[in-house]
Amino acid sequence: MQSGQMTVELAVLVPVVIVVALIVGNLMEFVDACAAFDRLSLDEVIAEGVSPAGEQNVTASVAAVEDAIRAALGREGSCDVEVRTERVSAGEGESLLSVAPLLTRYTCTLVFRPWPRELRLPGITYSAPLELRHERTLVIDRYRPGVVV
């Protein structure tokens, strides 16, 4: 064994261990945020999307759902929430009347931004992806509580 071999091995190994620890930590935080988001998004769409407080229009319900999910998640720096809606209509060419003509599809998206964005250590560079996205979709009838498709 040569003198200083362990020091050189440690100097090479420590940056790799730090980067792997950051990746694992961010992955665990993303999985935790996704698990909470999956439960919260469906609950908030049913609670706020069907009967929003105040104005009874799609814009008000989208804002109410976004605000409720953000407040319930409580991850201000690393996570953001986007909600969009679209009307669900019967397929083209169908001659029958739709049973539920006012169905609305809510698509809730969790946007996760890993920390740190970029890390440079001797011999290794860690650059996080711009953002990770996770979506959850639910179709409801906005004017009849309890009608979930």
mmCIF file with all atom_site columns, C-alpha atoms in Angstrom:
data_model
loop_
_atom_site.group_PDB
_atom_site.id
_atom_site.type_symbol
_atom_site.label_atom_id
_atom_site.label_alt_id
_atom_site.label_comp_id
_atom_site.label_asym_id
_atom_site.label_entity_id
_atom_site.label_seq_id
_atom_site.pdbx_PDB_ins_code
_atom_site.Cartn_x
_atom_site.Cartn_y
_atom_site.Cartn_z
_atom_site.occupancy
_atom_site.B_iso_or_equiv
_atom_site.pdbx_formal_charge
_atom_site.auth_seq_id
_atom_site.auth_comp_id
_atom_site.auth_asym_id
_atom_site.auth_atom_id
_atom_site.pdbx_PDB_model_num
ATOM 1   C CA . MET A 1 1   ? 0.000   0.000  0.000   1.00 0.00 ? 1   MET A CA 1
ATOM 2   C CA . GLN A 1 2   ? 1.217   3.433  -0.834  1.00 0.00 ? 2   GLN A CA 1
ATOM 3   C CA . SER A 1 3   ? 1.000   6.339  1.536   1.00 0.00 ? 3   SER A CA 1
ATOM 4   C CA . GLY A 1 4   ? -2.025  8.545  0.855   1.00 0.00 ? 4   GLY A CA 1
ATOM 5   C CA . GLN A 1 5   ? -3.947  6.006  -1.250  1.00 0.00 ? 5   GLN A CA 1
ATOM 6   C CA . MET A 1 6   ? -6.979  6.123  1.054   1.00 0.00 ? 6   MET A CA 1
ATOM 7   C CA . THR A 1 7   ? -7.035  9.931  0.897   1.00 0.00 ? 7   THR A CA 1
ATOM 8   C CA . VAL A 1 8   ? -7.129  9.859  -2.891  1.00 0.00 ? 8   VAL A CA 1
ATOM 9   C CA . GLU A 1 9   ? -9.873  7.234  -2.897  1.00 0.00 ? 9   GLU A CA 1
ATOM 10  C CA . LEU A 1 10  ? -11.892 9.303  -0.425  1.00 0.00 ? 10  LEU A CA 1
ATOM 11  C CA . ALA A 1 11  ? -11.424 12.470 -2.508  1.00 0.00 ? 11  ALA A CA 1
ATOM 12  C CA . VAL A 1 12  ? -12.757 10.641 -5.565  1.00 0.00 ? 12  VAL A CA 1
ATOM 13  C CA . LEU A 1 13  ? -15.627 8.922  -3.769  1.00 0.00 ? 13  LEU A CA 1
ATOM 14  C CA . VAL A 1 14  ? -17.077 11.783 -1.670  1.00 0.00 ? 14  VAL A CA 1
ATOM 15  C CA . PRO A 1 15  ? -18.416 13.893 -4.599  1.00 0.00 ? 15  PRO A CA 1
ATOM 16  C CA . VAL A 1 16  ? -20.109 10.830 -6.081  1.00 0.00 ? 16  VAL A CA 1
ATOM 17  C CA . VAL A 1 17  ? -21.711 9.968  -2.729  1.00 0.00 ? 17  VAL A CA 1
ATOM 18  C CA . ILE A 1 18  ? -22.956 13.543 -2.306  1.00 0.00 ? 18  ILE A CA 1
ATOM 19  C CA . VAL A 1 19  ? -24.558 13.583 -5.772  1.00 0.00 ? 19  VAL A CA 1
ATOM 20  C CA . VAL A 1 20  ? -26.193 10.187 -5.244  1.00 0.00 ? 20  VAL A CA 1
ATOM 21  C CA . ALA A 1 21  ? -27.519 11.366 -1.857  1.00 0.00 ? 21  ALA A CA 1
ATOM 22  C CA . LEU A 1 22  ? -29.011 14.489 -3.488  1.00 0.00 ? 22  LEU A CA 1
ATOM 23  C CA . ILE A 1 23  ? -30.683 12.406 -6.197  1.00 0.00 ? 23  ILE A CA 1
ATOM 24  C CA . VAL A 1 24  ? -32.124 9.963  -3.650  1.00 0.00 ? 24  VAL A CA 1
ATOM 25  C CA . GLY A 1 25  ? -33.294 12.812 -1.393  1.00 0.00 ? 25  GLY A CA 1
ATOM 26  C CA . ASN A 1 26  ? -35.039 14.605 -4.269  1.00 0.00 ? 26  ASN A CA 1
ATOM 27  C CA . LEU A 1 27  ? -36.599 11.357 -5.464  1.00 0.00 ? 27  LEU A CA 1
ATOM 28  C CA . MET A 1 28  ? -37.953 10.605 -1.988  1.00 0.00 ? 28  MET A CA 1
ATOM 29  C CA . GLU A 1 29  ? -39.372 14.121 -1.704  1.00 0.00 ? 29  GLU A CA 1
ATOM 30  C CA . PHE A 1 30  ? -41.010 13.802 -5.148  1.00 0.00 ? 30  PHE A CA 1
ATOM 31  C CA . VAL A 1 31  ? -42.592 10.441 -4.273  1.00 0.00 ? 31  VAL A CA 1
ATOM 32  C CA . ASP A 1 32  ? -43.881 11.879 -0.987  1.00 0.00 ? 32  ASP A CA 1
ATOM 33  C CA . ALA A 1 33  ? -45.306 14.925 -2.772  1.00 0.00 ? 33  ALA A CA 1
ATOM 34  C CA . CYS A 1 34  ? -46.969 12.687 -5.404  1.00 0.00 ? 34  CYS A CA 1
ATOM 35  C CA . ALA A 1 35  ? -48.592 10.505 -2.753  1.00 0.00 ? 35  ALA A CA 1
ATOM 36  C CA . ALA A 1 36  ? -50.026 13.524 -0.955  1.00 0.00 ? 36  ALA A CA 1
ATOM 37  C CA . PHE A 1 37  ? -51.022 15.174 -4.243  1.00 0.00 ? 37  PHE A CA 1
ATOM 38  C CA . ASP A 1 38  ? -52.899 12.092 -5.499  1.00 0.00 ? 38  ASP A CA 1
ATOM 39  C CA . ARG A 1 39  ? -55.111 12.072 -2.425  1.00 0.00 ? 39  ARG A CA 1
ATOM 40  C CA . LEU A 1 40  ? -55.526 15.839 -2.087  1.00 0.00 ? 40  LEU A CA 1
ATOM 41  C CA . SER A 1 41  ? -56.237 16.594 -5.748  1.00 0.00 ? 41  SER A CA 1
ATOM 42  C CA . LEU A 1 42  ? -59.198 14.232 -5.957  1.00 0.00 ? 42  LEU A CA 1
ATOM 43  C CA . ASP A 1 43  ? -60.616 15.440 -2.627  1.00 0.00 ? 43  ASP A CA 1
ATOM 44  C CA . GLU A 1 44  ? -60.292 19.101 -3.577  1.00 0.00 ? 44  GLU A CA 1
ATOM 45  C CA . VAL A 1 45  ? -61.783 18.637 -7.058  1.00 0.00 ? 45  VAL A CA 1
ATOM 46  C CA . ILE A 1 46  ? -64.806 16.968 -5.503  1.00 0.00 ? 46  ILE A CA 1
ATOM 47  C CA . ALA A 1 47  ? -65.079 19.563 -2.713  1.00 0.00 ? 47  ALA A CA 1
ATOM 48  C CA . GLU A 1 48  ? -64.275 22.770 -4.618  1.00 0.00 ? 48  GLU A CA 1
ATOM 49  C CA . GLY A 1 49  ? -64.957 21.824 -8.236  1.00 0.00 ? 49  GLY A CA 1
ATOM 50  C CA . VAL A 1 50  ? -68.543 20.752 -7.739  1.00 0.00 ? 50  VAL A CA 1
ATOM 51  C CA . SER A 1 51  ? -69.613 23.628 -5.530  1.00 0.00 ? 51  SER A CA 1
ATOM 52  C CA . PRO A 1 52  ? -67.068 26.457 -5.385  1.00 0.00 ? 52  PRO A CA 1
ATOM 53  C CA . ALA A 1 53  ? -67.620 29.259 -2.901  1.00 0.00 ? 53  ALA A CA 1
ATOM 54  C CA . GLY A 1 54  ? -68.564 32.542 -4.550  1.00 0.00 ? 54  GLY A CA 1
ATOM 55  C CA . GLU A 1 55  ? -69.039 32.620 -8.312  1.00 0.00 ? 55  GLU A CA 1
ATOM 56  C CA . GLN A 1 56  ? -70.323 29.425 -9.901  1.00 0.00 ? 56  GLN A CA 1
ATOM 57  C CA . ASN A 1 57  ? -68.160 29.364 -13.033 1.00 0.00 ? 57  ASN A CA 1
ATOM 58  C CA . VAL A 1 58  ? -65.273 27.206 -14.233 1.00 0.00 ? 58  VAL A CA 1
ATOM 59  C CA . THR A 1 59  ? -62.626 29.894 -13.705 1.00 0.00 ? 59  THR A CA 1
ATOM 60  C CA . ALA A 1 60  ? -63.605 30.365 -10.071 1.00 0.00 ? 60  ALA A CA 1
ATOM 61  C CA . SER A 1 61  ? -63.657 26.624 -9.432  1.00 0.00 ? 61  SER A CA 1
ATOM 62  C CA . VAL A 1 62  ? -60.213 26.139 -11.028 1.00 0.00 ? 62  VAL A CA 1
ATOM 63  C CA . ALA A 1 63  ? -58.753 28.910 -8.864  1.00 0.00 ? 63  ALA A CA 1
ATOM 64  C CA . ALA A 1 64  ? -60.413 27.446 -5.763  1.00 0.00 ? 64  ALA A CA 1
ATOM 65  C CA . VAL A 1 65  ? -59.063 23.950 -6.498  1.00 0.00 ? 65  VAL A CA 1
ATOM 66  C CA . GLU A 1 66  ? -55.521 25.279 -7.139  1.00 0.00 ? 66  GLU A CA 1
ATOM 67  C CA . ASP A 1 67  ? -55.499 27.339 -3.948  1.00 0.00 ? 67  ASP A CA 1
ATOM 68  C CA . ALA A 1 68  ? -56.880 24.493 -1.840  1.00 0.00 ? 68  ALA A CA 1
ATOM 69  C CA . ILE A 1 69  ? -54.317 21.973 -3.150  1.00 0.00 ? 69  ILE A CA 1
ATOM 70  C CA . ARG A 1 70  ? -51.414 24.425 -2.662  1.00 0.00 ? 70  ARG A CA 1
ATOM 71  C CA . ALA A 1 71  ? -52.503 25.171 0.895   1.00 0.00 ? 71  ALA A CA 1
ATOM 72  C CA . ALA A 1 72  ? -52.955 21.487 1.740   1.00 0.00 ? 72  ALA A CA 1
ATOM 73  C CA . LEU A 1 73  ? -49.598 20.438 0.223   1.00 0.00 ? 73  LEU A CA 1
ATOM 74  C CA . GLY A 1 74  ? -47.633 23.127 2.026   1.00 0.00 ? 74  GLY A CA 1
ATOM 75  C CA . ARG A 1 75  ? -44.564 22.824 -0.223  1.00 0.00 ? 75  ARG A CA 1
ATOM 76  C CA . GLU A 1 76  ? -44.149 26.386 -1.395  1.00 0.00 ? 76  GLU A CA 1
ATOM 77  C CA . GLY A 1 77  ? -40.571 26.323 -2.685  1.00 0.00 ? 77  GLY A CA 1
ATOM 78  C CA . SER A 1 78  ? -40.268 23.000 -4.448  1.00 0.00 ? 78  SER A CA 1
ATOM 79  C CA . CYS A 1 79  ? -43.798 22.274 -5.714  1.00 0.00 ? 79  CYS A CA 1
ATOM 80  C CA . ASP A 1 80  ? -46.388 24.129 -7.750  1.00 0.00 ? 80  ASP A CA 1
ATOM 81  C CA . VAL A 1 81  ? -49.896 23.130 -8.765  1.00 0.00 ? 81  VAL A CA 1
ATOM 82  C CA . GLU A 1 82  ? -51.637 23.681 -12.098 1.00 0.00 ? 82  GLU A CA 1
ATOM 83  C CA . VAL A 1 83  ? -55.296 22.853 -12.744 1.00 0.00 ? 83  VAL A CA 1
ATOM 84  C CA . ARG A 1 84  ? -57.058 22.913 -16.102 1.00 0.00 ? 84  ARG A CA 1
ATOM 85  C CA . THR A 1 85  ? -60.522 21.905 -17.191 1.00 0.00 ? 85  THR A CA 1
ATOM 86  C CA . GLU A 1 86  ? -62.226 20.780 -20.353 1.00 0.00 ? 86  GLU A CA 1
ATOM 87  C CA . ARG A 1 87  ? -65.768 19.832 -21.242 1.00 0.00 ? 87  ARG A CA 1
ATOM 88  C CA . VAL A 1 88  ? -66.433 16.165 -21.827 1.00 0.00 ? 88  VAL A CA 1
ATOM 89  C CA . SER A 1 89  ? -68.948 15.656 -24.581 1.00 0.00 ? 89  SER A CA 1
ATOM 90  C CA . ALA A 1 90  ? -70.518 12.668 -26.247 1.00 0.00 ? 90  ALA A CA 1
ATOM 91  C CA . GLY A 1 91  ? -68.634 11.225 -29.199 1.00 0.00 ? 91  GLY A CA 1
ATOM 92  C CA . GLU A 1 92  ? -69.288 12.631 -32.640 1.00 0.00 ? 92  GLU A CA 1
ATOM 93  C CA . GLY A 1 93  ? -71.927 10.870 -34.650 1.00 0.00 ? 93  GLY A CA 1
ATOM 94  C CA . GLU A 1 94  ? -73.920 9.683  -31.666 1.00 0.00 ? 94  GLU A CA 1
ATOM 95  C CA . SER A 1 95  ? -77.609 10.317 -32.150 1.00 0.00 ? 95  SER A CA 1
ATOM 96  C CA . LEU A 1 96  ? -78.627 9.675  -28.544 1.00 0.00 ? 96  LEU A CA 1
ATOM 97  C CA . LEU A 1 97  ? -78.874 12.452 -26.022 1.00 0.00 ? 97  LEU A CA 1
ATOM 98  C CA . SER A 1 98  ? -76.094 12.508 -23.464 1.00 0.00 ? 98  SER A CA 1
ATOM 99  C CA . VAL A 1 99  ? -77.102 11.295 -20.021 1.00 0.00 ? 99  VAL A CA 1
ATOM 100 C CA . ALA A 1 100 ? -74.834 13.848 -18.315 1.00 0.00 ? 100 ALA A CA 1
ATOM 101 C CA . PRO A 1 101 ? -74.236 16.785 -20.680 1.00 0.00 ? 101 PRO A CA 1
ATOM 102 C CA . LEU A 1 102 ? -72.350 18.936 -18.154 1.00 0.00 ? 102 LEU A CA 1
ATOM 103 C CA . LEU A 1 103 ? -69.387 16.697 -17.397 1.00 0.00 ? 103 LEU A CA 1
ATOM 104 C CA . THR A 1 104 ? -66.108 18.490 -16.776 1.00 0.00 ? 104 THR A CA 1
ATOM 105 C CA . ARG A 1 105 ? -62.650 16.900 -16.761 1.00 0.00 ? 105 ARG A CA 1
ATOM 106 C CA . TYR A 1 106 ? -60.291 18.386 -14.179 1.00 0.00 ? 106 TYR A CA 1
ATOM 107 C CA . THR A 1 107 ? -56.605 17.705 -14.797 1.00 0.00 ? 107 THR A CA 1
ATOM 108 C CA . CYS A 1 108 ? -54.424 18.571 -11.818 1.00 0.00 ? 108 CYS A CA 1
ATOM 109 C CA . THR A 1 109 ? -50.663 18.724 -12.367 1.00 0.00 ? 109 THR A CA 1
ATOM 110 C CA . LEU A 1 110 ? -47.972 18.723 -9.702  1.00 0.00 ? 110 LEU A CA 1
ATOM 111 C CA . VAL A 1 111 ? -44.781 20.450 -10.856 1.00 0.00 ? 111 VAL A CA 1
ATOM 112 C CA . PHE A 1 112 ? -41.744 19.505 -8.741  1.00 0.00 ? 112 PHE A CA 1
ATOM 113 C CA . ARG A 1 113 ? -38.470 21.401 -8.965  1.00 0.00 ? 113 ARG A CA 1
ATOM 114 C CA . PRO A 1 114 ? -35.491 19.465 -7.509  1.00 0.00 ? 114 PRO A CA 1
ATOM 115 C CA . TRP A 1 115 ? -32.973 21.152 -5.215  1.00 0.00 ? 115 TRP A CA 1
ATOM 116 C CA . PRO A 1 116 ? -30.222 22.219 -5.895  1.00 0.00 ? 116 PRO A CA 1
ATOM 117 C CA . ARG A 1 117 ? -30.566 23.125 -9.556  1.00 0.00 ? 117 ARG A CA 1
ATOM 118 C CA . GLU A 1 118 ? -26.862 22.670 -10.249 1.00 0.00 ? 118 GLU A CA 1
ATOM 119 C CA . LEU A 1 119 ? -23.942 21.438 -8.170  1.00 0.00 ? 119 LEU A CA 1
ATOM 120 C CA . ARG A 1 120 ? -20.318 21.355 -9.237  1.00 0.00 ? 120 ARG A CA 1
ATOM 121 C CA . LEU A 1 121 ? -17.827 19.333 -7.268  1.00 0.00 ? 121 LEU A CA 1
ATOM 122 C CA . PRO A 1 122 ? -14.319 18.319 -8.264  1.00 0.00 ? 122 PRO A CA 1
ATOM 123 C CA . GLY A 1 123 ? -14.654 15.682 -10.938 1.00 0.00 ? 123 GLY A CA 1
ATOM 124 C CA . ILE A 1 124 ? -18.448 15.591 -11.085 1.00 0.00 ? 124 ILE A CA 1
ATOM 125 C CA . THR A 1 125 ? -21.309 17.898 -12.068 1.00 0.00 ? 125 THR A CA 1
ATOM 126 C CA . TYR A 1 126 ? -24.918 17.439 -10.941 1.00 0.00 ? 126 TYR A CA 1
ATOM 127 C CA . SER A 1 127 ? -27.575 19.185 -12.999 1.00 0.00 ? 127 SER A CA 1
ATOM 128 C CA . ALA A 1 128 ? -31.178 18.591 -11.964 1.00 0.00 ? 128 ALA A CA 1
ATOM 129 C CA . PRO A 1 129 ? -33.910 18.287 -14.571 1.00 0.00 ? 129 PRO A CA 1
ATOM 130 C CA . LEU A 1 130 ? -35.885 21.445 -15.108 1.00 0.00 ? 130 LEU A CA 1
ATOM 131 C CA . GLU A 1 131 ? -38.955 19.987 -13.428 1.00 0.00 ? 131 GLU A CA 1
ATOM 132 C CA . LEU A 1 132 ? -40.802 16.749 -12.840 1.00 0.00 ? 132 LEU A CA 1
ATOM 133 C CA . ARG A 1 133 ? -44.546 16.551 -13.560 1.00 0.00 ? 133 ARG A CA 1
ATOM 134 C CA . HIS A 1 134 ? -47.257 14.320 -12.145 1.00 0.00 ? 134 HIS A CA 1
ATOM 135 C CA . GLU A 1 135 ? -50.895 14.463 -13.334 1.00 0.00 ? 135 GLU A CA 1
ATOM 136 C CA . ARG A 1 136 ? -54.179 13.327 -11.870 1.00 0.00 ? 136 ARG A CA 1
ATOM 137 C CA . THR A 1 137 ? -57.495 13.489 -13.754 1.00 0.00 ? 137 THR A CA 1
ATOM 138 C CA . LEU A 1 138 ? -61.082 13.320 -12.533 1.00 0.00 ? 138 LEU A CA 1
ATOM 139 C CA . VAL A 1 139 ? -64.357 13.793 -14.431 1.00 0.00 ? 139 VAL A CA 1
ATOM 140 C CA . ILE A 1 140 ? -67.278 15.272 -12.491 1.00 0.00 ? 140 ILE A CA 1
ATOM 141 C CA . ASP A 1 141 ? -70.653 16.851 -13.112 1.00 0.00 ? 141 ASP A CA 1
ATOM 142 C CA . ARG A 1 142 ? -70.289 20.397 -11.788 1.00 0.00 ? 142 ARG A CA 1
ATOM 143 C CA . TYR A 1 143 ? -73.985 20.850 -11.115 1.00 0.00 ? 143 TYR A CA 1
ATOM 144 C CA . ARG A 1 144 ? -74.857 17.544 -9.478  1.00 0.00 ? 144 ARG A CA 1
ATOM 145 C CA . PRO A 1 145 ? -72.836 16.716 -6.362  1.00 0.00 ? 145 PRO A CA 1
ATOM 146 C CA . GLY A 1 146 ? -71.797 13.098 -6.097  1.00 0.00 ? 146 GLY A CA 1
ATOM 147 C CA . VAL A 1 147 ? -71.698 12.395 -9.850  1.00 0.00 ? 147 VAL A CA 1
ATOM 148 C CA . VAL A 1 148 ? -68.124 11.272 -10.447 1.00 0.00 ? 148 VAL A CA 1
ATOM 149 C CA . VAL A 1 149 ? -67.140 9.387  -13.568 1.00 0.00 ? 149 VAL A CA 1
#
